[in-house]
CSV table of C-alpha atoms in Angstrom, one decimal:
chain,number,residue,atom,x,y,z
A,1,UNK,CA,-81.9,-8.4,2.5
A,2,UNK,CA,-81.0,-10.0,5.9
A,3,UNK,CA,-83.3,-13.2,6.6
A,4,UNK,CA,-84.4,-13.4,10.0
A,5,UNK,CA,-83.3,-16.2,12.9
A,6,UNK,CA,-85.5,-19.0,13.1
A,7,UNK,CA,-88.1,-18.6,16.1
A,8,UNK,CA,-87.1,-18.7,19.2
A,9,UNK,CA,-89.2,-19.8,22.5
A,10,UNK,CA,-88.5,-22.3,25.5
A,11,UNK,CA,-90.2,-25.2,24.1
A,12,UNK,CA,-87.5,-24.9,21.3
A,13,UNK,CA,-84.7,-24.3,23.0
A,14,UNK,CA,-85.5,-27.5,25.7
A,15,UNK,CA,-85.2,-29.3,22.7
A,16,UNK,CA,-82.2,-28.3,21.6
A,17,UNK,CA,-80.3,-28.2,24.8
A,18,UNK,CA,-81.6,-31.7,25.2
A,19,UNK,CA,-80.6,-32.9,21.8
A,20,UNK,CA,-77.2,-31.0,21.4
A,21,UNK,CA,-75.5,-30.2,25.0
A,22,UNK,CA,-77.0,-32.1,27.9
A,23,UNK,CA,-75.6,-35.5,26.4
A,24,UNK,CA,-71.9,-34.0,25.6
A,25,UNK,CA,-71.8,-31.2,28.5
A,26,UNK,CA,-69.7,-33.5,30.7
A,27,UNK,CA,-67.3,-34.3,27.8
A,28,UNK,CA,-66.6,-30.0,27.2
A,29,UNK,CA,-65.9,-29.6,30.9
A,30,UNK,CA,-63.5,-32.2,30.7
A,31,UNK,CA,-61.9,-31.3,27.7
A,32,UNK,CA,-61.9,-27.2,28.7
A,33,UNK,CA,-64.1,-26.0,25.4
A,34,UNK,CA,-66.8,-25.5,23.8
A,35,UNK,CA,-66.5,-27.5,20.0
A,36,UNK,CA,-66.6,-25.1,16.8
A,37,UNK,CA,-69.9,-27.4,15.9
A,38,UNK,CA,-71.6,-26.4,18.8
A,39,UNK,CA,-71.0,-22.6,18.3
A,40,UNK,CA,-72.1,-23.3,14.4
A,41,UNK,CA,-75.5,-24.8,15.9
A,42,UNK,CA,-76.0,-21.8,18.2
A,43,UNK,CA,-75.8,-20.1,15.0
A,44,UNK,CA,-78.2,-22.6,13.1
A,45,UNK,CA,-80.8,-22.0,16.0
A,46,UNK,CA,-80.8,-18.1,16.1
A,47,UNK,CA,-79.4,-18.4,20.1
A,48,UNK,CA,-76.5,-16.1,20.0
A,49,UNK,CA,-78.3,-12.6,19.9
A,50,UNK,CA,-81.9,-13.2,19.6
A,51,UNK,CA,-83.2,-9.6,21.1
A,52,UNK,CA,-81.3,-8.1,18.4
A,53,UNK,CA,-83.9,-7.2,15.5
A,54,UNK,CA,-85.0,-8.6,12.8
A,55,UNK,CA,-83.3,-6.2,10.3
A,56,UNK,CA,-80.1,-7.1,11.6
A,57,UNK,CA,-80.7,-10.8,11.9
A,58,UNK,CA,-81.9,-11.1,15.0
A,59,UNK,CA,-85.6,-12.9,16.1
A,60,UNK,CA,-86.2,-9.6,18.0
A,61,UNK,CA,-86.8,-11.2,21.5
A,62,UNK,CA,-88.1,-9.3,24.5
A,63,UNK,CA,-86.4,-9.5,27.4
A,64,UNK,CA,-88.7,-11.8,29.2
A,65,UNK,CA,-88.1,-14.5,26.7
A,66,UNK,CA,-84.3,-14.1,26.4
A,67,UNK,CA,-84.7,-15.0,30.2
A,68,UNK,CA,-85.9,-18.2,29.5
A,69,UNK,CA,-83.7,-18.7,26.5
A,70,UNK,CA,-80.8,-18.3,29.0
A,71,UNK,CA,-82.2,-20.8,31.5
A,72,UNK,CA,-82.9,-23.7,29.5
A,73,UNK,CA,-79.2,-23.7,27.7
A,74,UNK,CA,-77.8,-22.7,31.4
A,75,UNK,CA,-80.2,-26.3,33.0
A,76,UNK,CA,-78.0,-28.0,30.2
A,77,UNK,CA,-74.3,-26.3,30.2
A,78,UNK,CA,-73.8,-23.0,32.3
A,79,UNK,CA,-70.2,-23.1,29.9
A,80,UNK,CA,-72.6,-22.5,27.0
A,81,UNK,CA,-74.8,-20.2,28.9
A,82,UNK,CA,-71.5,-18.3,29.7
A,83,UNK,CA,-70.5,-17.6,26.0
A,84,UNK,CA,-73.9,-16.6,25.9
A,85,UNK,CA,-73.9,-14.2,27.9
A,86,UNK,CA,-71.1,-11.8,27.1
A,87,UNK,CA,-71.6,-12.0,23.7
A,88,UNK,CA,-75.2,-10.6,24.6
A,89,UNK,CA,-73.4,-8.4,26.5
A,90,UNK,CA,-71.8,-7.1,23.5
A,91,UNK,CA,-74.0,-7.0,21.0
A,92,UNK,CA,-76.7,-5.2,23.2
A,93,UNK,CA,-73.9,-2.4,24.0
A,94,UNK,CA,-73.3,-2.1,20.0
A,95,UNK,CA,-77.2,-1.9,20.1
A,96,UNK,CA,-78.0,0.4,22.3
A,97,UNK,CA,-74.4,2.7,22.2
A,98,UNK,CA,-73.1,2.3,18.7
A,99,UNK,CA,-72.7,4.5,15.9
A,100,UNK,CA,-74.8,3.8,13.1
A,101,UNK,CA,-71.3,3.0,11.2
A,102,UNK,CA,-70.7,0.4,14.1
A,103,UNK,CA,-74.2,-1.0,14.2
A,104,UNK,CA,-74.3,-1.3,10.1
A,105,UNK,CA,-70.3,-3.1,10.8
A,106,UNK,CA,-70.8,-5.6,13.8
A,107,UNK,CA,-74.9,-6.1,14.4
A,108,UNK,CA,-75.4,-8.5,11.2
A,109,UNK,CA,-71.9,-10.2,12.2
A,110,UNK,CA,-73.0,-10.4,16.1
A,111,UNK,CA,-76.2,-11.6,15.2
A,112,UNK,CA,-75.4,-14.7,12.7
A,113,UNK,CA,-72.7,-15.5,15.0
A,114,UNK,CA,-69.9,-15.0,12.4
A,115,UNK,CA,-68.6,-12.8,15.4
A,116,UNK,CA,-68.5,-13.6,18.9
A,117,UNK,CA,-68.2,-11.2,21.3
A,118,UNK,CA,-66.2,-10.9,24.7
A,119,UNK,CA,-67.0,-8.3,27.4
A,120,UNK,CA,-63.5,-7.0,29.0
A,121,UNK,CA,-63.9,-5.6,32.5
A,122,UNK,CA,-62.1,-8.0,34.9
A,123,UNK,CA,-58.1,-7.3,35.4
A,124,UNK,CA,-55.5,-9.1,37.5
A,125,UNK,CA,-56.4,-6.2,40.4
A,126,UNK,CA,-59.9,-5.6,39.6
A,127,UNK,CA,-63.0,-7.3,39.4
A,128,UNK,CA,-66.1,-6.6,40.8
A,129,UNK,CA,-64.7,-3.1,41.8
A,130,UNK,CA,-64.6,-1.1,38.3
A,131,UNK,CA,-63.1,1.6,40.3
A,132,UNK,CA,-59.6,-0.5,40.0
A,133,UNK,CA,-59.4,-0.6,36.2
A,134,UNK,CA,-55.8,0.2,35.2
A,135,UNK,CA,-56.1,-0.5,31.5
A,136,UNK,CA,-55.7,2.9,29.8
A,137,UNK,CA,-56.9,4.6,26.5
A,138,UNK,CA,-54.5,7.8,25.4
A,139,UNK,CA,-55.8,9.8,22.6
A,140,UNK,CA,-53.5,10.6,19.9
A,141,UNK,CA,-55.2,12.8,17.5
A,142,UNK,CA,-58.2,10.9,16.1
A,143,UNK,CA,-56.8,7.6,17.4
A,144,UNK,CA,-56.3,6.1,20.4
A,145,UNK,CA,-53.7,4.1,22.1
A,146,UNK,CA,-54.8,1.1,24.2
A,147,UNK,CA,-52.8,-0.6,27.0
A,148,UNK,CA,-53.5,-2.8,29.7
A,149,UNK,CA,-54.0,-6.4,30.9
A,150,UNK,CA,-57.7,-8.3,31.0
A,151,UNK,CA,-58.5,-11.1,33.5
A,152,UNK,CA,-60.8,-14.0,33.9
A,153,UNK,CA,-62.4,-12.8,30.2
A,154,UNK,CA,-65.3,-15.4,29.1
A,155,UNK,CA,-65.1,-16.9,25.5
A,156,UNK,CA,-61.7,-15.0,25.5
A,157,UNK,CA,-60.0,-17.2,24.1
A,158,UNK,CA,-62.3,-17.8,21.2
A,159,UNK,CA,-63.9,-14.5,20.4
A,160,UNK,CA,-63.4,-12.2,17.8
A,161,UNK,CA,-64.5,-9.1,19.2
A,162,UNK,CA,-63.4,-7.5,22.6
A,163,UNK,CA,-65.3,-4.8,24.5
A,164,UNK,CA,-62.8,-3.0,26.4
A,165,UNK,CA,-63.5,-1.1,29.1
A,166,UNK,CA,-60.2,1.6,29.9
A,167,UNK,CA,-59.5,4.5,31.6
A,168,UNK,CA,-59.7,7.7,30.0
A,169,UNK,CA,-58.2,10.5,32.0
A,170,UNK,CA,-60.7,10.5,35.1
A,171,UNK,CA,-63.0,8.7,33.0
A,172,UNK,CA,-64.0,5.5,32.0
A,173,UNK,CA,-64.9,4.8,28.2
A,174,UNK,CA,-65.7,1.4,26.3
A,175,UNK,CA,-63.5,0.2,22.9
A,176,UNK,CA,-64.8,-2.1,20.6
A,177,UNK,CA,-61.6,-4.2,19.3
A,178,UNK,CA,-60.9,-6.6,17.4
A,179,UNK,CA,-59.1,-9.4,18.0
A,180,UNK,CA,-56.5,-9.3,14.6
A,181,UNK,CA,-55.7,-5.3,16.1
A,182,UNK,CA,-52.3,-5.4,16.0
A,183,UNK,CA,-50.8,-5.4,20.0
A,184,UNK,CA,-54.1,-7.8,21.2
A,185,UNK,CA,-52.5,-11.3,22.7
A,186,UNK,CA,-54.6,-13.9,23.9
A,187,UNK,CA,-53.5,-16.4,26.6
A,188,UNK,CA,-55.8,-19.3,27.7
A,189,UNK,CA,-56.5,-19.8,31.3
A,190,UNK,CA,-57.1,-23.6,32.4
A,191,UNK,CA,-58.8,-25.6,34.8
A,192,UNK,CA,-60.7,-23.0,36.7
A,193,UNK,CA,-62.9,-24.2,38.8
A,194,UNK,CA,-66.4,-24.2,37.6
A,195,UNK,CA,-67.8,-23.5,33.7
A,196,UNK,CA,-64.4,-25.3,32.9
A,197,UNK,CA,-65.5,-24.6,29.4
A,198,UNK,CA,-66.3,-21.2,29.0
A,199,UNK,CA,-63.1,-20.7,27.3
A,200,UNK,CA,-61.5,-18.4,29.8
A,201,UNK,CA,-58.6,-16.3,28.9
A,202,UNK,CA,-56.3,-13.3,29.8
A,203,UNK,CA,-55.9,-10.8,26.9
A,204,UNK,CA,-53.4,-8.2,27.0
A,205,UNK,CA,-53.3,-4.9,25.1
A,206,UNK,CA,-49.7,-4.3,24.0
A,207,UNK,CA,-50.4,-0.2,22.7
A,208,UNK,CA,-53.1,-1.2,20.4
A,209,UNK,CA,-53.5,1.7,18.1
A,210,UNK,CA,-57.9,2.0,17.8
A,211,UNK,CA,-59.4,4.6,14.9
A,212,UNK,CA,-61.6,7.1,16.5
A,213,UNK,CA,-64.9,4.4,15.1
A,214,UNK,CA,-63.2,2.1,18.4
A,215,UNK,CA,-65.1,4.4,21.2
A,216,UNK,CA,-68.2,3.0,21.8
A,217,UNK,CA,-70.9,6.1,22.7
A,218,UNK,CA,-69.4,9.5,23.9
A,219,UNK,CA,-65.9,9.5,25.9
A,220,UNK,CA,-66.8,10.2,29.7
A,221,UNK,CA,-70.2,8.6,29.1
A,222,UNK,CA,-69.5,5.1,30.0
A,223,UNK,CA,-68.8,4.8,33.8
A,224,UNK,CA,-72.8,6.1,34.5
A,225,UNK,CA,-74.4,4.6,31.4
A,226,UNK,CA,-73.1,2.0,29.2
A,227,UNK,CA,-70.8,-0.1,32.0
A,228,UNK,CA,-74.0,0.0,33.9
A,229,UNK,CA,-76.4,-1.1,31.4
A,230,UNK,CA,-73.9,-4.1,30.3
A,231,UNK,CA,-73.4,-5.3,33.5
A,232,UNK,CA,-76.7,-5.5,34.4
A,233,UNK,CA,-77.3,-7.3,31.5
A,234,UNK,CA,-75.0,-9.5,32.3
A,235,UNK,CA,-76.7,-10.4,35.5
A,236,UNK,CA,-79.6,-11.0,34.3
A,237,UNK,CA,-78.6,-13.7,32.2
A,238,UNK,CA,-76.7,-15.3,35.2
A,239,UNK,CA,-79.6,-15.2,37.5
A,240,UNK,CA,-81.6,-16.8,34.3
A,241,UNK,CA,-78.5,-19.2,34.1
A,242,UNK,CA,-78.9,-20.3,37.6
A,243,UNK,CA,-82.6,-20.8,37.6
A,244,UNK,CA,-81.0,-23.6,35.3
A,245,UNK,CA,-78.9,-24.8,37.5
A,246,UNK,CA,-81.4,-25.3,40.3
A,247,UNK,CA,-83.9,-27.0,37.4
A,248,UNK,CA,-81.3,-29.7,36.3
A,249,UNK,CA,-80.3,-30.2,39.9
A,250,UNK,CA,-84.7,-30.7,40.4
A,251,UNK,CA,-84.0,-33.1,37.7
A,252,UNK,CA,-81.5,-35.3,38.3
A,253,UNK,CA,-82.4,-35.6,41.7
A,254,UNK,CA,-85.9,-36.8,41.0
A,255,UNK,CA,-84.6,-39.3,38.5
A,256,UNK,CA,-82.0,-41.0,41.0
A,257,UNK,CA,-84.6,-40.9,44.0
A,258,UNK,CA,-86.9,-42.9,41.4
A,259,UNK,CA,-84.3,-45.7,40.6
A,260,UNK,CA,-82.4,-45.7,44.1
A,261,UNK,CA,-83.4,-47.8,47.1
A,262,UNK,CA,-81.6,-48.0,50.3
A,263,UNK,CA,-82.7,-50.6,52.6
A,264,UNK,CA,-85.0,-52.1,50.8
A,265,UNK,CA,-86.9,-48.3,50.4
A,266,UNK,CA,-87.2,-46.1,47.1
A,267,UNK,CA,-85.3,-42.9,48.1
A,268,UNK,CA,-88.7,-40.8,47.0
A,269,UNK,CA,-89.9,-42.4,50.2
A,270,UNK,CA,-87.3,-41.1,52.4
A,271,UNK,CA,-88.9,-37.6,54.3
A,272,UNK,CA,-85.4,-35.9,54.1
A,273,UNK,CA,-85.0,-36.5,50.5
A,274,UNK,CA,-88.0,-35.3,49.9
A,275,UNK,CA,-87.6,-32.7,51.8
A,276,UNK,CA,-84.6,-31.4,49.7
A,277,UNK,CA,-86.8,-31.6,46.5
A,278,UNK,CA,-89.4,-29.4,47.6
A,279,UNK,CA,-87.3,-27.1,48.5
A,280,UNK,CA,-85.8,-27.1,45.1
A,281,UNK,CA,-89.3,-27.0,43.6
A,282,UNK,CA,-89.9,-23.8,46.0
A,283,UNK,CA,-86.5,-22.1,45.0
A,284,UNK,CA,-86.9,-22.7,41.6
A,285,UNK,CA,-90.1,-21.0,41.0
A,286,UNK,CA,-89.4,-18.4,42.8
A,287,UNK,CA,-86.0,-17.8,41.1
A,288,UNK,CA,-88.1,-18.1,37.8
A,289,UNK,CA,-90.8,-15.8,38.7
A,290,UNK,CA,-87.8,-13.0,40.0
A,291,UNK,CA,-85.7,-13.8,36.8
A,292,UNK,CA,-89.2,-13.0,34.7
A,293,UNK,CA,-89.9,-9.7,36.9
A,294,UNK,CA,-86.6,-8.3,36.5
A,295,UNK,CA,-87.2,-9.1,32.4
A,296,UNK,CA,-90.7,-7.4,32.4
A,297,UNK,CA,-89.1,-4.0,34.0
A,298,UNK,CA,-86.5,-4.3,31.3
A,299,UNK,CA,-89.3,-4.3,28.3
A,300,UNK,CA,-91.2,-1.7,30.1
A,301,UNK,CA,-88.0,0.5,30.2
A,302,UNK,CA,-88.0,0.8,34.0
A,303,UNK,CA,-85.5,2.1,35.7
A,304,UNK,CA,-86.4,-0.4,38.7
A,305,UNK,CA,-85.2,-3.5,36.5
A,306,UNK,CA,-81.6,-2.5,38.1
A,307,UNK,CA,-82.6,-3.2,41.7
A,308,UNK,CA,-85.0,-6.7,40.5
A,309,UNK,CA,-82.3,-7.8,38.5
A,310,UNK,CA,-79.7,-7.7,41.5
A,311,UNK,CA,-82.2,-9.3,43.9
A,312,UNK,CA,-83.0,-12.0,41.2
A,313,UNK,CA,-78.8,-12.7,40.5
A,314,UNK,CA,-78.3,-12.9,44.4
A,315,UNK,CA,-81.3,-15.0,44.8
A,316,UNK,CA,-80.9,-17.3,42.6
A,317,UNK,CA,-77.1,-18.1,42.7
A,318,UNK,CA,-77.6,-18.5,46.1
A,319,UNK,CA,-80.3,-20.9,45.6
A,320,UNK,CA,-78.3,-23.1,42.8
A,321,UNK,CA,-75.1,-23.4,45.0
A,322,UNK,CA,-77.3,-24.6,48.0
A,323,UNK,CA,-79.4,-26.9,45.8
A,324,UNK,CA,-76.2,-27.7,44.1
A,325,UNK,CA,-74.5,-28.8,47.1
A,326,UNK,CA,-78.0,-30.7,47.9
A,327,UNK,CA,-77.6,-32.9,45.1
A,328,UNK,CA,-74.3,-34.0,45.3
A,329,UNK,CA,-75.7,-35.2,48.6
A,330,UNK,CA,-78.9,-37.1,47.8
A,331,UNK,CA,-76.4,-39.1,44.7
A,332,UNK,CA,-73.8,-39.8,47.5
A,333,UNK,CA,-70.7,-41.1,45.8
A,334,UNK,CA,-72.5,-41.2,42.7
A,335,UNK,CA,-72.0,-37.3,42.9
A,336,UNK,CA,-68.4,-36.8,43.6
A,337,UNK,CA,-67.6,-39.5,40.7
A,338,UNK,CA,-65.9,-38.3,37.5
A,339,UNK,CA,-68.1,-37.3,35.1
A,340,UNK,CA,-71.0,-36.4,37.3
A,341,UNK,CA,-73.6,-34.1,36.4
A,342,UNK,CA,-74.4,-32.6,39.6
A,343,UNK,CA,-70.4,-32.5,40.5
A,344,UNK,CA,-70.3,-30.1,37.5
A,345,UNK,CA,-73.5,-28.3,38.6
A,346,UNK,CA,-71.8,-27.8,41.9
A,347,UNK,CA,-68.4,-26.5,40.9
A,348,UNK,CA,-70.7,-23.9,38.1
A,349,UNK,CA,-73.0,-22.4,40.7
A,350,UNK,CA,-69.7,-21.6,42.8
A,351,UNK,CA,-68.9,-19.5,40.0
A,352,UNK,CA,-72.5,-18.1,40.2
A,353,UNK,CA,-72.0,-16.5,43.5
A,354,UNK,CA,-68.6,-14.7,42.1
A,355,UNK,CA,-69.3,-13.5,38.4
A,356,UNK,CA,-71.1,-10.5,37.4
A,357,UNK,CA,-71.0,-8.9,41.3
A,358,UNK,CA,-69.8,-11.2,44.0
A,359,UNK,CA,-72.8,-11.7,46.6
A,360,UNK,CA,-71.0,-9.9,49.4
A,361,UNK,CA,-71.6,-6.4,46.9
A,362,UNK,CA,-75.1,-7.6,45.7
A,363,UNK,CA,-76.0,-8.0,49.8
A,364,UNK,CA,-74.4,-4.2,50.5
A,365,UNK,CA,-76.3,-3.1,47.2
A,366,UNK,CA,-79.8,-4.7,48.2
A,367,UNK,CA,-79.2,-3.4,51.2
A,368,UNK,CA,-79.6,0.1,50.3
A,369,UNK,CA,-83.3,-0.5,49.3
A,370,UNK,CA,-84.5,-0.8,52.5
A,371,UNK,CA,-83.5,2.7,53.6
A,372,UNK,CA,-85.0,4.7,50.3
A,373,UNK,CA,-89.0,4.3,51.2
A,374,UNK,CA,-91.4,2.1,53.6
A,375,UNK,CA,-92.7,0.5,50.3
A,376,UNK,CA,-89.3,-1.3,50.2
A,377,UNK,CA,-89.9,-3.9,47.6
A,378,UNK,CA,-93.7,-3.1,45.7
A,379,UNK,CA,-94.0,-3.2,42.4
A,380,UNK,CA,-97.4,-2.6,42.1
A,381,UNK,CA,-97.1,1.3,43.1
């Protein structure tokens, strides 16, 4: 019998990201990874695929919820949020696509955190365009043959299972693959610049030979279903992530205008100081409040979470690399030092505005809701 994750809910994961990353974020971002201790207390805590069910291990978390999850570790270390995230990514498409043969193999594994997941779209010519994909899939009998190069790919450098997304003919399909496959070679990539420790990497697929229990959900299915369903996933835990972002900028701003003075005047007395911090206190509820929407739609099945959850990613990474930006300012040359909290915030919501659909797609995307129906934008229809 498989015992359940401990309980998950914000209170208990503010604690944890307090206690466990906020005080050694700065320290991973220097050094370029995340520390296999950390990744063991993700485990301890339940925090690496909490939505998954209960018979698999998981705490069975509503979407909602797994919002907030993603916030509070992403206020503390968007690198941590990051791994996060595409192992989510992963073990959601296993969920929702897989086999029961693949569910009964990788769900337990996903959910423990004994396997970490890596979601493989990017490539050195395509990113946000999944139209560019040259990484190919040849079936050979029952097998397959995989070739093809992988970009940018989060935790790559650490995980232990890949989902690969190749071309199949005219089609697009999804592989699940394991890292020991023989052909798979990992390269690290260092000193991007923002989540410095998310462990990026470029993984190449030197004609991996994959058994016909690779293909995740029917060949030809993926392009309209499963790439889209992981992707938006995928966004919605940014968009949770940058509500983070925004929140610890909030914080640390508050905490240096209370213990700075500048000509003989705390800063919380200064109008344009506080006007940067109310502006952060508006973005950030908002964010939150969109974030939470788009996460209600999700648990209600609703079709219109895709739309909420691309306004609530462009919102909100907007609103963390302007806020970010913001508080580099109010700390001065406090903010630019080495080993700066809100220099790191700043360099991760960059990264925010580029990941998961760069904003320039997400504007052309939003874009089109305003031509479908004069009730642009209700929910309550």
């Amino acid at each position: 019998m498989t015992t359940a994750l401990p309980t998950v809910d914000r209170s208990a994961v503010r604690s944890f990201v307090d206690t466990y990353i906020v005080p050694e974020a700065d320290r991973w971002d220097r050094d370029g990874a995340i520390p296999p201790e950390l990744l063991d207390r993700l485990a301890e805590a339940g925090l690496w695929a909490p939505f998954l069910p209960a018979e698999v291990g998981g705490a069975g978390l509503d979407m909602v919820r797994l919002g907030a999850v993603h916030e509070e570790v992403g206020r503390g270390c968007s690198s941590v949020r990051s791994l996060l995230t595409v192992h989510t990514m992963v073990s959601w498409a296993v969920q929702r696509w897989g086999s029961e043969a693949q569910r009964e193999r990788w769900l337990p594994e996903l959910a423990a955190g004994r396997v970490l997941g890596a979601f493989c779209l990017s490539e050195p010519g395509a990113g946000s365009d999944a139209v560019g994909i040259a990484t190919t899939a040849t079936a050979h009998g029952n097998s397959w043959l995989l070739s093809g190069v992988k970009k940018w790919i989060t935790n790559g450098a650490r995980a232990d299972l890949f989902l690969v997304f190749a071309r199949t003919g005219p089609s697009i399909s999804a592989f699940l693959v394991p890292r020991g496959a023989p052909g798979v070679r990992v390269e690290p990539i260092h000193d991007m610049l923002g989540t410095r420790a998310s462990m990026l990497a470029e993984v190449t697929f030197d004609d991996v030979v994959l058994g016909p229990d690779a293909l995740l959900g029917p060949s030809g299915f993926t392009s309209g279903m499963v790439l889209t369903g992981v992707l938006d996933l995928g966004r919605y835990s940014v968009a949770a992530g940058s509500v983070g972002i925004v929140q610890a900028c909030l914080e640390a701003c508050a905490e240096h205008a209370g213990r700075r003075t500048t000509g003989g005047q705390p800063l919380t007395d200064r109008q344009l100081i506080r006007s940067k911090l109310s502006d952060m206190v508006t973005d950030v509820r908002a964010a939150r409040l969109l974030v939470a929407e788009a996460g209600r739609l999700k648990d209600a099945g609703d079709s219109a979470t895709l739309m909420a959850t691309w306004v609530a990613k462009y919102f909100a990474s907007t609103a963390a690399a302007r806020h970010a930006s913001e508080a580099v300012q109010v700390h001065g040359a406090l903010g630019c030092a080495p080993g700066s909290p809100v220099a790191r915030f700043y360099r991760d919501a960059k990264v925010m505005e580029i990941i998961e659909g760069s904003n320039e797609i997400q504007r052309i995307t939003i874009a089109e809701e305003a031509f479908r129906s004069p009730y642009t934008g209700r929910t309550d229809d």
